[in-house]
GROMACS .gro file of C-alpha atoms in nm:
model
  297
    1MET     CA    1   3.893  -7.529   3.290
    2THR     CA    2   3.605  -7.292   3.237
    3THR     CA    3   3.328  -7.382   2.948
    4ARG     CA    4   3.202  -7.094   2.765
    5ASN     CA    5   2.836  -7.023   2.721
    6PRO     CA    6   2.779  -6.879   2.354
    7SER     CA    7   2.423  -6.883   2.371
    8GLY     CA    8   2.433  -6.653   2.702
    9ARG     CA    9   2.665  -6.403   2.516
   10LYS     CA   10   2.442  -6.345   2.255
   11GLY     CA   11   2.162  -6.318   2.520
   12MET     CA   12   2.392  -6.024   2.667
   13ILE     CA   13   2.424  -5.868   2.314
   14LEU     CA   14   2.070  -5.863   2.235
   15LEU     CA   15   1.967  -5.758   2.581
   16ASN     CA   16   2.207  -5.457   2.558
   17VAL     CA   17   2.076  -5.390   2.239
   18LEU     CA   18   1.734  -5.414   2.321
   19LEU     CA   19   1.845  -5.156   2.603
   20VAL     CA   20   1.996  -4.899   2.362
   21VAL     CA   21   1.666  -4.890   2.122
   22SER     CA   22   1.460  -4.871   2.423
   23VAL     CA   23   1.675  -4.552   2.564
   24ALA     CA   24   1.657  -4.451   2.185
   25ALA     CA   25   1.266  -4.473   2.165
   26ILE     CA   26   1.247  -4.302   2.506
   27MET     CA   27   1.430  -4.013   2.394
   28VAL     CA   28   1.249  -3.986   2.044
   29THR     CA   29   0.937  -3.979   2.246
   30LEU     CA   30   1.037  -3.722   2.481
   31MET     CA   31   1.195  -3.485   2.228
   32MET     CA   32   0.851  -3.502   2.021
   33THR     CA   33   0.634  -3.467   2.325
   34SER     CA   34   0.875  -3.142   2.411
   35GLN     CA   35   0.819  -3.005   2.045
   36GLU     CA   36   0.434  -3.087   2.064
   37VAL     CA   37   0.420  -2.866   2.417
   38ALA     CA   38   0.632  -2.605   2.253
   39ILE     CA   39   0.418  -2.566   1.957
   40ASP     CA   40   0.080  -2.617   2.145
   41ARG     CA   41   0.227  -2.316   2.386
   42THR     CA   42   0.301  -2.122   2.075
   43VAL     CA   43  -0.070  -2.176   1.961
   44ARG     CA   44  -0.220  -2.077   2.311
   45PHE     CA   45   0.002  -1.775   2.299
   46ARG     CA   46  -0.158  -1.662   1.948
   47GLU     CA   47  -0.456  -1.683   2.016
   48ALA     CA   48  -0.459  -1.498   2.373
   49ALA     CA   49  -0.293  -1.221   2.169
   50GLN     CA   50  -0.572  -1.244   1.917
   51ALA     CA   51  -0.828  -1.256   2.228
   52ARG     CA   52  -0.684  -0.944   2.374
   53ALA     CA   53  -0.675  -0.776   2.026
   54TYR     CA   54  -1.095  -0.856   1.996
   55THR     CA   55  -1.117  -0.705   2.367
   56ARG     CA   56  -0.942  -0.384   2.282
   57ALA     CA   57  -1.086  -0.296   1.964
   58GLY     CA   58  -1.416  -0.374   2.145
   59GLU     CA   59  -1.336  -0.105   2.399
   60ALA     CA   60  -1.258   0.104   2.147
   61SER     CA   61  -1.560   0.100   1.988
   62VAL     CA   62  -1.733   0.193   2.294
   63ILE     CA   63  -1.488   0.481   2.357
   64VAL     CA   64  -1.573   0.638   2.019
   65ALA     CA   65  -1.946   0.564   2.057
   66LEU     CA   66  -1.919   0.766   2.414
   67ARG     CA   67  -1.733   1.039   2.281
   68ARG     CA   68  -1.986   1.108   2.028
   69ASP     CA   69  -2.264   1.127   2.207
   70ALA     CA   70  -2.123   1.344   2.426
   71VAL     CA   71  -2.093   1.595   2.146
   72GLU     CA   72  -2.443   1.479   2.017
   73ALA     CA   73  -2.655   1.410   2.277
   74SER     CA   74  -2.487   1.557   2.609
   75ALA     CA   75  -2.833   1.608   2.787
   76SER     CA   76  -2.926   1.273   2.845
   77ASP     CA   77  -2.806   0.877   2.828
   78HIS     CA   78  -3.009   0.604   2.786
   79ALA     CA   79  -3.031   0.256   2.629
   80ARG     CA   80  -3.143   0.374   2.299
   81GLU     CA   81  -2.840   0.570   2.194
   82ALA     CA   82  -2.539   0.448   1.993
   83TRP     CA   83  -2.315   0.348   2.280
   84ARG     CA   84  -2.583   0.080   2.357
   85ALA     CA   85  -2.600  -0.020   2.032
   86VAL     CA   86  -2.255  -0.139   1.961
   87GLU     CA   87  -2.349  -0.413   2.178
   88ASP     CA   88  -2.327  -0.745   1.992
   89GLN     CA   89  -2.343  -1.122   2.104
   90ASN     CA   90  -2.171  -1.477   1.978
   91VAL     CA   91  -2.068  -1.318   1.658
   92VAL     CA   92  -1.842  -1.553   1.446
   93ILE     CA   93  -1.508  -1.398   1.407
   94GLU     CA   94  -1.192  -1.603   1.264
   95GLY     CA   95  -1.177  -1.923   1.488
   96GLY     CA   96  -1.395  -1.840   1.738
   97ARG     CA   97  -1.677  -1.591   1.874
   98PHE     CA   98  -1.686  -1.244   2.010
   99SER     CA   99  -1.992  -1.128   2.258
  100LEU     CA  100  -2.004  -0.743   2.399
  101GLN     CA  101  -2.214  -0.584   2.639
  102VAL     CA  102  -2.212  -0.220   2.774
  103ARG     CA  103  -2.344  -0.120   3.123
  104ASP     CA  104  -2.427   0.214   3.255
  105ASP     CA  105  -2.247   0.204   3.618
  106GLN     CA  106  -2.457   0.513   3.715
  107ALA     CA  107  -2.754   0.304   3.657
  108PHE     CA  108  -2.677   0.154   4.036
  109PHE     CA  109  -2.631   0.295   4.348
  110ASN     CA  110  -2.287   0.372   4.417
  111LEU     CA  111  -2.178   0.196   4.761
  112ASN     CA  112  -1.901   0.424   4.780
  113SER     CA  113  -2.131   0.745   4.854
  114VAL     CA  114  -2.172   0.573   5.225
  115GLY     CA  115  -1.842   0.645   5.338
  116SER     CA  116  -1.834   0.978   5.339
  117GLY     CA  117  -2.114   0.979   5.645
  118ASN     CA  118  -2.420   1.120   5.460
  119PRO     CA  119  -2.717   0.992   5.606
  120LEU     CA  120  -2.926   1.047   5.262
  121ALA     CA  121  -2.673   0.778   5.131
  122ARG     CA  122  -2.695   0.556   5.446
  123ALA     CA  123  -3.066   0.560   5.431
  124ARG     CA  124  -3.093   0.475   5.057
  125PHE     CA  125  -2.852   0.182   5.099
  126ALA     CA  126  -3.101   0.037   5.363
  127ARG     CA  127  -3.346   0.076   5.139
  128VAL     CA  128  -3.148  -0.118   4.868
  129LEU     CA  129  -3.115  -0.398   5.106
  130GLU     CA  130  -3.474  -0.379   5.178
  131ALA     CA  131  -3.547  -0.400   4.793
  132LEU     CA  132  -3.333  -0.688   4.754
  133GLY     CA  133  -3.433  -0.876   5.034
  134LEU     CA  134  -3.143  -0.868   5.221
  135SER     CA  135  -3.076  -0.862   5.590
  136ASP     CA  136  -3.038  -0.494   5.751
  137GLN     CA  137  -2.770  -0.674   5.971
  138ILE     CA  138  -2.546  -0.595   5.680
  139LEU     CA  139  -2.593  -0.238   5.691
  140ASP     CA  140  -2.343  -0.132   5.979
  141PRO     CA  141  -2.057  -0.355   5.889
  142VAL     CA  142  -2.060  -0.207   5.524
  143VAL     CA  143  -2.064   0.132   5.607
  144SER     CA  144  -1.818   0.128   5.863
  145TYR     CA  145  -1.581  -0.104   5.629
  146VAL     CA  146  -1.625   0.142   5.367
  147SER     CA  147  -1.573   0.459   5.595
  148THR     CA  148  -1.293   0.291   5.738
  149THR     CA  149  -1.113   0.164   5.437
  150GLY     CA  150  -1.198   0.419   5.161
  151PRO     CA  151  -1.371   0.363   4.869
  152LEU     CA  152  -1.383  -0.019   4.753
  153ALA     CA  153  -1.261  -0.123   4.397
  154ASN     CA  154  -1.531  -0.397   4.358
  155LEU     CA  155  -1.812  -0.546   4.545
  156GLY     CA  156  -1.587  -0.857   4.628
  157GLU     CA  157  -1.410  -0.676   4.905
  158LEU     CA  158  -1.707  -0.706   5.116
  159ARG     CA  159  -1.624  -1.088   5.180
  160VAL     CA  160  -1.430  -0.905   5.450
  161VAL     CA  161  -1.685  -0.824   5.626
  162GLY     CA  162  -1.869  -1.163   5.604
  163LEU     CA  163  -2.054  -1.127   5.317
  164GLN     CA  164  -2.120  -1.462   5.118
  165PRO     CA  165  -2.069  -1.486   4.721
  166ALA     CA  166  -2.449  -1.515   4.667
  167GLU     CA  167  -2.526  -1.178   4.887
  168ILE     CA  168  -2.270  -1.012   4.675
  169GLU     CA  169  -2.423  -1.125   4.406
  170THR     CA  170  -2.762  -1.009   4.479
  171LEU     CA  171  -2.597  -0.700   4.601
  172SER     CA  172  -2.469  -0.603   4.249
  173GLN     CA  173  -2.813  -0.626   4.048
  174LEU     CA  174  -2.880  -0.220   4.227
  175VAL     CA  175  -2.517  -0.150   4.382
  176ALA     CA  176  -2.157  -0.079   4.218
  177ALA     CA  177  -1.838   0.076   4.357
  178LEU     CA  178  -1.725   0.348   4.152
  179PRO     CA  179  -1.429   0.584   4.229
  180ARG     CA  180  -1.603   0.905   4.300
  181GLU     CA  181  -1.925   1.068   4.388
  182THR     CA  182  -2.214   0.988   4.112
  183ALA     CA  183  -2.567   1.093   4.050
  184ILE     CA  184  -2.803   0.781   3.988
  185ASN     CA  185  -2.931   0.790   3.607
  186ILE     CA  186  -3.319   0.788   3.592
  187ASN     CA  187  -3.292   0.710   3.280
  188THR     CA  188  -3.126   0.363   3.333
  189ALA     CA  189  -3.179   0.269   3.698
  190ASP     CA  190  -3.379  -0.025   3.769
  191GLU     CA  191  -3.728   0.011   3.853
  192ARG     CA  192  -3.647  -0.089   4.205
  193LEU     CA  193  -3.368   0.158   4.270
  194LEU     CA  194  -3.614   0.421   4.128
  195ALA     CA  195  -3.844   0.341   4.366
  196VAL     CA  196  -3.560   0.386   4.644
  197LEU     CA  197  -3.490   0.745   4.471
  198PHE     CA  198  -3.845   0.833   4.478
  199ASP     CA  199  -3.964   0.672   4.811
  200SER     CA  200  -4.244   0.554   4.633
  201PRO     CA  201  -4.302   0.228   4.418
  202VAL     CA  202  -4.631   0.387   4.234
  203THR     CA  203  -4.398   0.672   4.071
  204ALA     CA  204  -4.155   0.442   3.990
  205ARG     CA  205  -4.375   0.230   3.801
  206LEU     CA  206  -4.507   0.514   3.597
  207LEU     CA  207  -4.192   0.692   3.512
  208ALA     CA  208  -4.042   0.301   3.408
  209SER     CA  209  -4.338   0.250   3.217
  210ARG     CA  210  -4.328   0.556   3.013
  211ARG     CA  211  -3.940   0.520   2.994
  212GLN     CA  212  -4.016   0.207   2.805
  213ARG     CA  213  -4.243   0.369   2.578
  214LEU     CA  214  -4.030   0.688   2.496
  215GLY     CA  215  -3.674   0.535   2.556
  216TYR     CA  216  -3.576   0.831   2.812
  217LEU     CA  217  -3.724   1.049   3.063
  218THR     CA  218  -3.662   1.441   3.108
  219PRO     CA  219  -3.732   1.680   3.367
  220ALA     CA  220  -4.076   1.765   3.219
  221ASP     CA  221  -4.197   1.374   3.257
  222LEU     CA  222  -4.126   1.415   3.631
  223SER     CA  223  -4.298   1.744   3.643
  224GLY     CA  224  -4.600   1.583   3.476
  225LEU     CA  225  -4.622   1.387   3.766
  226ASN     CA  226  -4.595   1.653   4.024
  227THR     CA  227  -4.239   1.547   4.139
  228LEU     CA  228  -3.882   1.704   4.119
  229VAL     CA  229  -3.509   1.506   4.029
  230PRO     CA  230  -3.456   1.359   4.385
  231ALA     CA  231  -3.106   1.472   4.522
  232GLY     CA  232  -2.814   1.256   4.398
  233ALA     CA  233  -3.010   1.179   4.069
  234GLY     CA  234  -2.995   1.329   3.743
  235PHE     CA  235  -3.044   1.261   3.360
  236THR     CA  236  -2.650   1.160   3.226
  237SER     CA  237  -2.379   0.919   3.298
  238ASN     CA  238  -1.995   0.897   3.300
  239PHE     CA  239  -1.890   0.557   3.429
  240PHE     CA  240  -1.969   0.278   3.216
  241THR     CA  241  -1.851  -0.058   3.211
  242VAL     CA  242  -1.754  -0.274   2.864
  243GLU     CA  243  -1.767  -0.678   2.925
  244THR     CA  244  -1.617  -0.841   2.654
  245GLU     CA  245  -1.620  -1.230   2.568
  246VAL     CA  246  -1.403  -1.358   2.313
  247GLN     CA  247  -1.312  -1.735   2.226
  248VAL     CA  248  -1.039  -1.779   1.970
  249GLY     CA  249  -0.947  -2.173   1.953
  250GLU     CA  250  -0.938  -2.328   2.290
  251THR     CA  251  -0.867  -1.979   2.426
  252ARG     CA  252  -1.158  -1.810   2.601
  253GLN     CA  253  -1.118  -1.452   2.801
  254ARG     CA  254  -1.398  -1.276   2.960
  255THR     CA  255  -1.309  -0.892   3.056
  256ALA     CA  256  -1.487  -0.602   3.245
  257SER     CA  257  -1.343  -0.297   3.120
  258ALA     CA  258  -1.442  -0.007   3.349
  259LEU     CA  259  -1.420   0.373   3.152
  260VAL     CA  260  -1.463   0.682   3.252
  261ARG     CA  261  -1.608   1.001   3.045
  262ARG     CA  262  -1.480   1.330   3.106
  263ALA     CA  263  -1.477   1.678   3.002
  264SER     CA  264  -1.107   1.842   2.862
  265PRO     CA  265  -1.018   2.145   2.704
  266ALA     CA  266  -0.995   1.905   2.366
  267GLY     CA  267  -1.324   1.801   2.428
  268ALA     CA  268  -1.464   1.487   2.582
  269GLN     CA  269  -1.222   1.206   2.674
  270VAL     CA  270  -1.319   0.852   2.765
  271VAL     CA  271  -1.033   0.635   2.938
  272VAL     CA  272  -1.025   0.279   3.059
  273TYR     CA  273  -0.955   0.365   3.446
  274SER     CA  274  -0.970  -0.010   3.545
  275ARG     CA  275  -0.981  -0.393   3.386
  276GLN     CA  276  -1.114  -0.691   3.555
  277ARG     CA  277  -1.074  -1.061   3.402
  278LEU     CA  278  -1.369  -1.284   3.476
  279SER     CA  279  -1.417  -1.652   3.473
  280PRO     CA  280  -1.571  -1.760   3.136
  281SER     CA  281  -1.956  -1.758   3.156
  282LEU     CA  282  -1.953  -2.126   3.023
  283ALA     CA  283  -2.101  -2.367   3.298
  284GLU     CA  284  -1.792  -2.595   3.306
  285ASN     CA  285  -1.552  -2.297   3.376
  286ALA     CA  286  -1.760  -2.085   3.622
  287GLY     CA  287  -1.581  -2.180   3.919
  288GLY     CA  288  -1.279  -1.945   3.843
  289SER     CA  289  -1.198  -1.650   4.050
  290ASN     CA  290  -1.203  -1.294   3.915
  291GLN     CA  291  -0.860  -1.095   3.923
  292HIS     CA  292  -0.886  -0.744   3.923
  293GLN     CA  293  -0.595  -0.531   3.758
  294VAL     CA  294  -0.569  -0.106   3.753
  295VAL     CA  295  -0.442   0.031   3.425
  296SER     CA  296  -0.311   0.372   3.366
  297ASP     CA  297  -0.409   0.404   3.029
   0.00000   0.00000   0.00000
């Protein structure tokens, strides 16, 4: 005859109860975690949408200023005009901060100009490399690559020919990649690039000093120095980049929007022809990669 063990049976019942309670607790925890993740995702989506809206609003402000500038001051483009005054730094917005910078892309040497086989463009690029302290060994591979592959969308493509990130960063001080032939704007170009254009550091220094004092240059200023406007240079621009950085809550977006201004029967038009997603400028996020997105609007 087998003797029953009541205490053992009670122990099994208690174990089963504890198991059920444990499973229920795990299920509740999973449900709560899932809800928290869903809520967090919703918040992030909302923050990202708000950040994009601020970016588009910043673009729109610059577009309006550039259109007005084409009507009111078409003879020149310089840093004291209204399109540059749109810039803001660390403006407090609802839930975060907003910054906007405008860059005149025709203040740079257009690297895509070397792809046409123009000897002047090649010679100027060689002098740009010298002005930046970069090796002249870069010249032939870059010119060959641009000539073979066609216009570059951005300087980052030069990694293909062996340029290091630090070299590309240095190059970007005086060089840009624009989608068509452009003239360098004397009113916004760096003094080092002026020295390349006029083949004279002394002339460049005099022009930069006068520009700083008066705000912009005219053909008369060049005549006063017994010099002419160099080939491939001018006093106006039609390519610009708007760089915005927006922080809403824990979401941070930094975008470079490339604009082109062009004439039309209805008047001046300014459109976004590409957007580039940039890494946030804060040091802890500096390792992110850039993503280029061409847009049609």
